[in-house]
Short mmCIF file of C-alpha atoms in Angstrom, two decimals:
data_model
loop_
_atom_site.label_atom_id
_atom_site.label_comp_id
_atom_site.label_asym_id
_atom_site.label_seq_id
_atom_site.Cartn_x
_atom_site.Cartn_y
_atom_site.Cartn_z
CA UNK A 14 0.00 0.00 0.00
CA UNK A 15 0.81 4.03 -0.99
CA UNK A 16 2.33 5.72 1.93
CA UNK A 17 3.76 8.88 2.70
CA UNK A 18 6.68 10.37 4.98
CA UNK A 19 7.29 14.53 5.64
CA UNK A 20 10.65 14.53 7.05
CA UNK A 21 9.84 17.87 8.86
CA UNK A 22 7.54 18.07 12.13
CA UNK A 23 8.60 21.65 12.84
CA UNK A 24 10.06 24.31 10.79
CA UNK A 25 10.51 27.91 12.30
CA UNK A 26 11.65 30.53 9.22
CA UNK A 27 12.32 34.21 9.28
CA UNK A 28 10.25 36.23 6.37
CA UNK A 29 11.76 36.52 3.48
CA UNK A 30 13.59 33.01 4.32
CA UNK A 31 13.29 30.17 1.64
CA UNK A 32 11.20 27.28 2.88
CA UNK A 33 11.25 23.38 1.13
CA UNK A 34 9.48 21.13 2.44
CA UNK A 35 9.96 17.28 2.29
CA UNK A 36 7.79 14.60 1.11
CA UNK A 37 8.08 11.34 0.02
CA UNK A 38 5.95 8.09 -1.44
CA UNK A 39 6.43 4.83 -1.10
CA UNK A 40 4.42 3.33 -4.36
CA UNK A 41 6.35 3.67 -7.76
CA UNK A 42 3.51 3.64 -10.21
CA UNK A 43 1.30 6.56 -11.69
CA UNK A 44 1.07 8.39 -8.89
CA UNK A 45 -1.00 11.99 -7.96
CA UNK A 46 0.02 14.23 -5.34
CA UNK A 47 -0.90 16.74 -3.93
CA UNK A 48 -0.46 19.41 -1.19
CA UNK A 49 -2.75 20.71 1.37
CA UNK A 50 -2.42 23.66 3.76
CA UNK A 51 -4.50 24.02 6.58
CA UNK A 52 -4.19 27.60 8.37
CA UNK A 53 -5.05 28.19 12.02
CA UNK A 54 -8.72 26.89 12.48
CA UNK A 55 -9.61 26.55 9.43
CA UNK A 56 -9.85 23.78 6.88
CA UNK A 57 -7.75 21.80 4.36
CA UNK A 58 -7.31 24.37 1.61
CA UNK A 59 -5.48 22.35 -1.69
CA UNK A 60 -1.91 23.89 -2.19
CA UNK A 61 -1.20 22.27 -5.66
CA UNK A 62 -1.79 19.04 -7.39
CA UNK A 63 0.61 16.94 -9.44
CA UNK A 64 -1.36 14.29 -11.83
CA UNK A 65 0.85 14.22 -14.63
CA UNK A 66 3.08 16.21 -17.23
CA UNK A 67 5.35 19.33 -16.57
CA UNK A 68 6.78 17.73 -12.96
CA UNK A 69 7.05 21.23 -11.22
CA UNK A 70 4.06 22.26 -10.33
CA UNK A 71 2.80 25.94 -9.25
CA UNK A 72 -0.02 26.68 -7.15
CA UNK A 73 -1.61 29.22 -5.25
CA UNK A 74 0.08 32.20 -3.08
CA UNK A 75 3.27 31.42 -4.35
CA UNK A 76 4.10 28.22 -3.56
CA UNK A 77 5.70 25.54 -6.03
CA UNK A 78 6.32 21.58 -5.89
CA UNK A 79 8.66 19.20 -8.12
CA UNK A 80 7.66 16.37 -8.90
CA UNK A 81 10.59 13.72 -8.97
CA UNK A 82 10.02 10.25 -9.63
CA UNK A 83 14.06 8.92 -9.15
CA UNK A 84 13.29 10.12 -5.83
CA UNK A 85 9.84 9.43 -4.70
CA UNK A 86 9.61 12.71 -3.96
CA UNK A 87 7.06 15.78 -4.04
CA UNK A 88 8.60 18.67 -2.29
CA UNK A 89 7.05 21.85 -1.48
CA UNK A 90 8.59 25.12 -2.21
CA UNK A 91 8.31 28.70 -1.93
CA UNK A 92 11.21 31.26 -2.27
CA UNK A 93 10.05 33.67 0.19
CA UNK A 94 7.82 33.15 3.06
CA UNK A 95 5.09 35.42 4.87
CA UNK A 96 3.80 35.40 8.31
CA UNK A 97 0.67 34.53 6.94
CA UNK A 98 2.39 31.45 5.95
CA UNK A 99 2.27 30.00 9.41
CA UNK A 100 0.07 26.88 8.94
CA UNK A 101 0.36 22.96 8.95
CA UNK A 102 1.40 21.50 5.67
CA UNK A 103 0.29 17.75 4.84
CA UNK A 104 1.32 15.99 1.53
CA UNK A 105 -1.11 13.13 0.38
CA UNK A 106 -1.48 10.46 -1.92
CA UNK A 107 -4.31 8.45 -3.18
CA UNK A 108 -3.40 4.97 -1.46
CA UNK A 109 -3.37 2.63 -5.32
CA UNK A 110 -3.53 6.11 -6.87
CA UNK A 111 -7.49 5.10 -6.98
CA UNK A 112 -10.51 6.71 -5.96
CA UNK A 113 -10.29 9.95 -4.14
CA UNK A 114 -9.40 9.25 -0.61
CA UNK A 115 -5.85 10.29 0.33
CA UNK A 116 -3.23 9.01 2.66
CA UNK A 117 -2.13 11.87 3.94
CA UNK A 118 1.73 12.68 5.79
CA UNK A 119 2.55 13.38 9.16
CA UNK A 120 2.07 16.89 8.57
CA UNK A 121 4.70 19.91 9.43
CA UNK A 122 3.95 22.98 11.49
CA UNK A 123 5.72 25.98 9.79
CA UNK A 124 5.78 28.92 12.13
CA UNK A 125 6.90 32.19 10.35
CA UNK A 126 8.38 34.93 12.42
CA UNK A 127 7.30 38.37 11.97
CA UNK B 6 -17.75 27.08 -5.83
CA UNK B 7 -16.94 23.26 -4.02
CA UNK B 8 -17.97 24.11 -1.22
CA UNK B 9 -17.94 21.76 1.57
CA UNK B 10 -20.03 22.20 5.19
CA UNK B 11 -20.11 20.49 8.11
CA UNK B 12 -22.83 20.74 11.14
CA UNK B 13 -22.13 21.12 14.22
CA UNK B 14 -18.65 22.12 13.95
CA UNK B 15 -18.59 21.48 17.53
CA UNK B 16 -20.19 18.91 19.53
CA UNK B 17 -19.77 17.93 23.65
CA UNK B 18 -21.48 14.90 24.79
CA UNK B 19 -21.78 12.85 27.51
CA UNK B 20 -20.18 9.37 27.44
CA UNK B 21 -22.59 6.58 26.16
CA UNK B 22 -24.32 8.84 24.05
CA UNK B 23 -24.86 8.73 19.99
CA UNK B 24 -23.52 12.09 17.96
CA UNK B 25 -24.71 12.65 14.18
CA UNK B 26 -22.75 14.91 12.34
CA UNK B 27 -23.60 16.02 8.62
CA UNK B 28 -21.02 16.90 5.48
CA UNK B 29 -22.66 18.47 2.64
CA UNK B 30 -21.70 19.58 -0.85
CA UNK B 31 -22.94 22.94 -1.22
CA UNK B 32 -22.68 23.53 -4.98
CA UNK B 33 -21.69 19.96 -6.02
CA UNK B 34 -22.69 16.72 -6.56
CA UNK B 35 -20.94 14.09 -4.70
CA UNK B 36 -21.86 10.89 -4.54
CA UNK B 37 -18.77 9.51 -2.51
CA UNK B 38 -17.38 11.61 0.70
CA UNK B 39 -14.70 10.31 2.38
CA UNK B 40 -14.65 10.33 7.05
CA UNK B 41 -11.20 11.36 8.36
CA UNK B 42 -10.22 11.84 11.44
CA UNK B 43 -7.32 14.05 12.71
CA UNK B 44 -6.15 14.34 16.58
CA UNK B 45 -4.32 16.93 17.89
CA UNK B 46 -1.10 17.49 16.36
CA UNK B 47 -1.26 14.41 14.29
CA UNK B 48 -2.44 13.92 10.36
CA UNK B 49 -5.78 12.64 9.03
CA UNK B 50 -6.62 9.20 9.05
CA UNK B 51 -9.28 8.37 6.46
CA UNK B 52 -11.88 5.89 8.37
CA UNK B 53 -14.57 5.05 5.72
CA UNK B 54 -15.60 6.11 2.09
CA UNK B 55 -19.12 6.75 2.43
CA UNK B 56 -21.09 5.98 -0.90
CA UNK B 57 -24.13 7.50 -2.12
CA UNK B 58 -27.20 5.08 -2.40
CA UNK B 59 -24.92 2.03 -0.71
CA UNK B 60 -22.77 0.53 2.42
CA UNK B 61 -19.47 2.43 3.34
CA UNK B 62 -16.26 1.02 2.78
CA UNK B 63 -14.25 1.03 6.39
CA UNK B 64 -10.59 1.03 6.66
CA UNK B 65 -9.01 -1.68 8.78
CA UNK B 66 -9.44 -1.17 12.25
CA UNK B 67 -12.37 1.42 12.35
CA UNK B 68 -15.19 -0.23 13.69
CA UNK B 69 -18.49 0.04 11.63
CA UNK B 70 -20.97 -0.59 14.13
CA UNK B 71 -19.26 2.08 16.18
CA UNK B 72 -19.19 5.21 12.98
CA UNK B 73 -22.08 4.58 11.23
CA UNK B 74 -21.88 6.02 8.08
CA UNK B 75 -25.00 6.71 5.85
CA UNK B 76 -24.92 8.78 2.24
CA UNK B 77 -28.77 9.57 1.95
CA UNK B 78 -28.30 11.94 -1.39
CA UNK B 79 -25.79 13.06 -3.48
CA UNK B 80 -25.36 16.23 -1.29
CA UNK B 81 -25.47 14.77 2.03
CA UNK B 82 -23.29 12.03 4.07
CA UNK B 83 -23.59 11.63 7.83
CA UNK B 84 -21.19 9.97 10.61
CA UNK B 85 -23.22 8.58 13.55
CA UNK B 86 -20.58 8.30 16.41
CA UNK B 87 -22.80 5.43 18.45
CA UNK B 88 -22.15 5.45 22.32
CA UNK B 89 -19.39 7.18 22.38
CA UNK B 90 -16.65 7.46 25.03
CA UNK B 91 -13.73 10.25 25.56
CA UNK B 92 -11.60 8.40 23.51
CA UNK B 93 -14.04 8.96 20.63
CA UNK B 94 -12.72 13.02 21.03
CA UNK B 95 -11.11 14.13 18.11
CA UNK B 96 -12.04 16.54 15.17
CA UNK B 97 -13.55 14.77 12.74
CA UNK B 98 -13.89 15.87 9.31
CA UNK B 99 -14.89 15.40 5.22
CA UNK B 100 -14.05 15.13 2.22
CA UNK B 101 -16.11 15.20 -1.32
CA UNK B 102 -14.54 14.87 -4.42
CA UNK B 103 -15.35 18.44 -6.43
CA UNK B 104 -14.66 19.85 -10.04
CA UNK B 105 -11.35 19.01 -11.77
CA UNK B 106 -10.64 15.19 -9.25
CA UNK B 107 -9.58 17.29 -6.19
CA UNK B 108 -11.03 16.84 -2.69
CA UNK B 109 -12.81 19.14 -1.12
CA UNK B 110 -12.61 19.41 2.52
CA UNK B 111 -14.96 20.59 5.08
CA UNK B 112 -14.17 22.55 8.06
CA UNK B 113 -14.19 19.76 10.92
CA UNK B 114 -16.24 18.45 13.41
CA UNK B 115 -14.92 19.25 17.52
CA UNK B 116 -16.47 15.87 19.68
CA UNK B 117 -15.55 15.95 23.15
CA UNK B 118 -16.69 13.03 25.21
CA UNK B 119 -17.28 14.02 28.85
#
């Protein structure tokens, strides 16, 4: 079965710092992926999406992910972080890559200082 | 648009009692909606993929008889927490798959078993 690892629990940037993010799969097939954000008390908002093609992948307030499949890897990017960037990041997979329920990573807490 | 609600989006009860709460697709058909559950800290954990006109599908080691599931229309799933205890507290929350394959999430359910 799909799973999937963030390497970070905890990341504490400046603004203006560069932030990646890890993630990493487990199942080598056709695989989708995709990033959610969820900000403080609110809900899963979708980040980006990777189904196929052009393996970086941009999506909304600035943030970009690559896509590479030597690696097993889906990292999240984003050259220059806010404060209003402070949120918990999850990575998911479909588990199969079927149907639309997600397996979704640990999660990491990004805490941007003012 | 894909909008995704959730009622109540928080609930305290007292042990041994039953707690319904409701996901609907605002502006969207869904007819499967997907039961995670996320405890503090942690990721989501899907529990069941709740399908419209027909039985959920439970992951291993969620107990049916204890989250009844039941998808009534194609704009409406709820999760019956049956007798629950305080280790039934989490935030519970749900997914419906929107425009363009991506999951839409709703904003959580609170349950607090006293």
């Amino acid at each position: 079965a799909q799973s999937v690892s963030q390497h970070n629990h905890h990341v504490i940037l400046s603004e203006a710092a560069s932030l990646e993010l890890g993630c990493n799969y487990s199942y080598g097939g056709t695989v989708n992926l995709f990033w959610y954000v969820q900000y403080p008390g609110q809900h899963l908002q979708l980040l980006l999406k990777y189904f196929s093609g052009d393996p970086l992948v941009k999506g909304i307030k600035g943030f970009e992910a690559e896509f590479i499949k030597s690696k097993f890897s889906f990292n999240l990017r984003k050259p220059s972080v806010q404060w209003s960037d402070t949120a918990e990041y999850f990575c998911a997979v479909p588990p199969y890559n079927q149907g639309g329920k997600l397996i979704f990573g640990q999660g990491t807490e990004l805490s941007v200082k003012p | 648009g894909a909008v995704v609600s959730q009622h109540p989006s928080r609930v305290i009860c007292k042990s041994g009692t039953s707690v319904k709460i409701e996901c609907r697709s605002l502006d969207f058909q869904a007819t499967t909606m997907f039961w995670y559950r996320q405890f503090p800290k942690k990721s989501l954990m899907l529990m069941a993929t709740s399908n419209e006109g027909s039985k959920a599908t439970y992951e291993q080691g969620v107990e049916k008889d204890k989250f009844l599931i039941n998808h009534a229309s194609l704009t409406l799933s709820t999760l019956t927490v049956t007798s629950a205890h305080p280790e039934d507290s989490s935030f519970y929350i749900c997914s419906a798959e929107g425009p363009t394959d991506t999951q839409y999430f709703g904003p959580g359910t609170r349950l607090t078993v006293l």
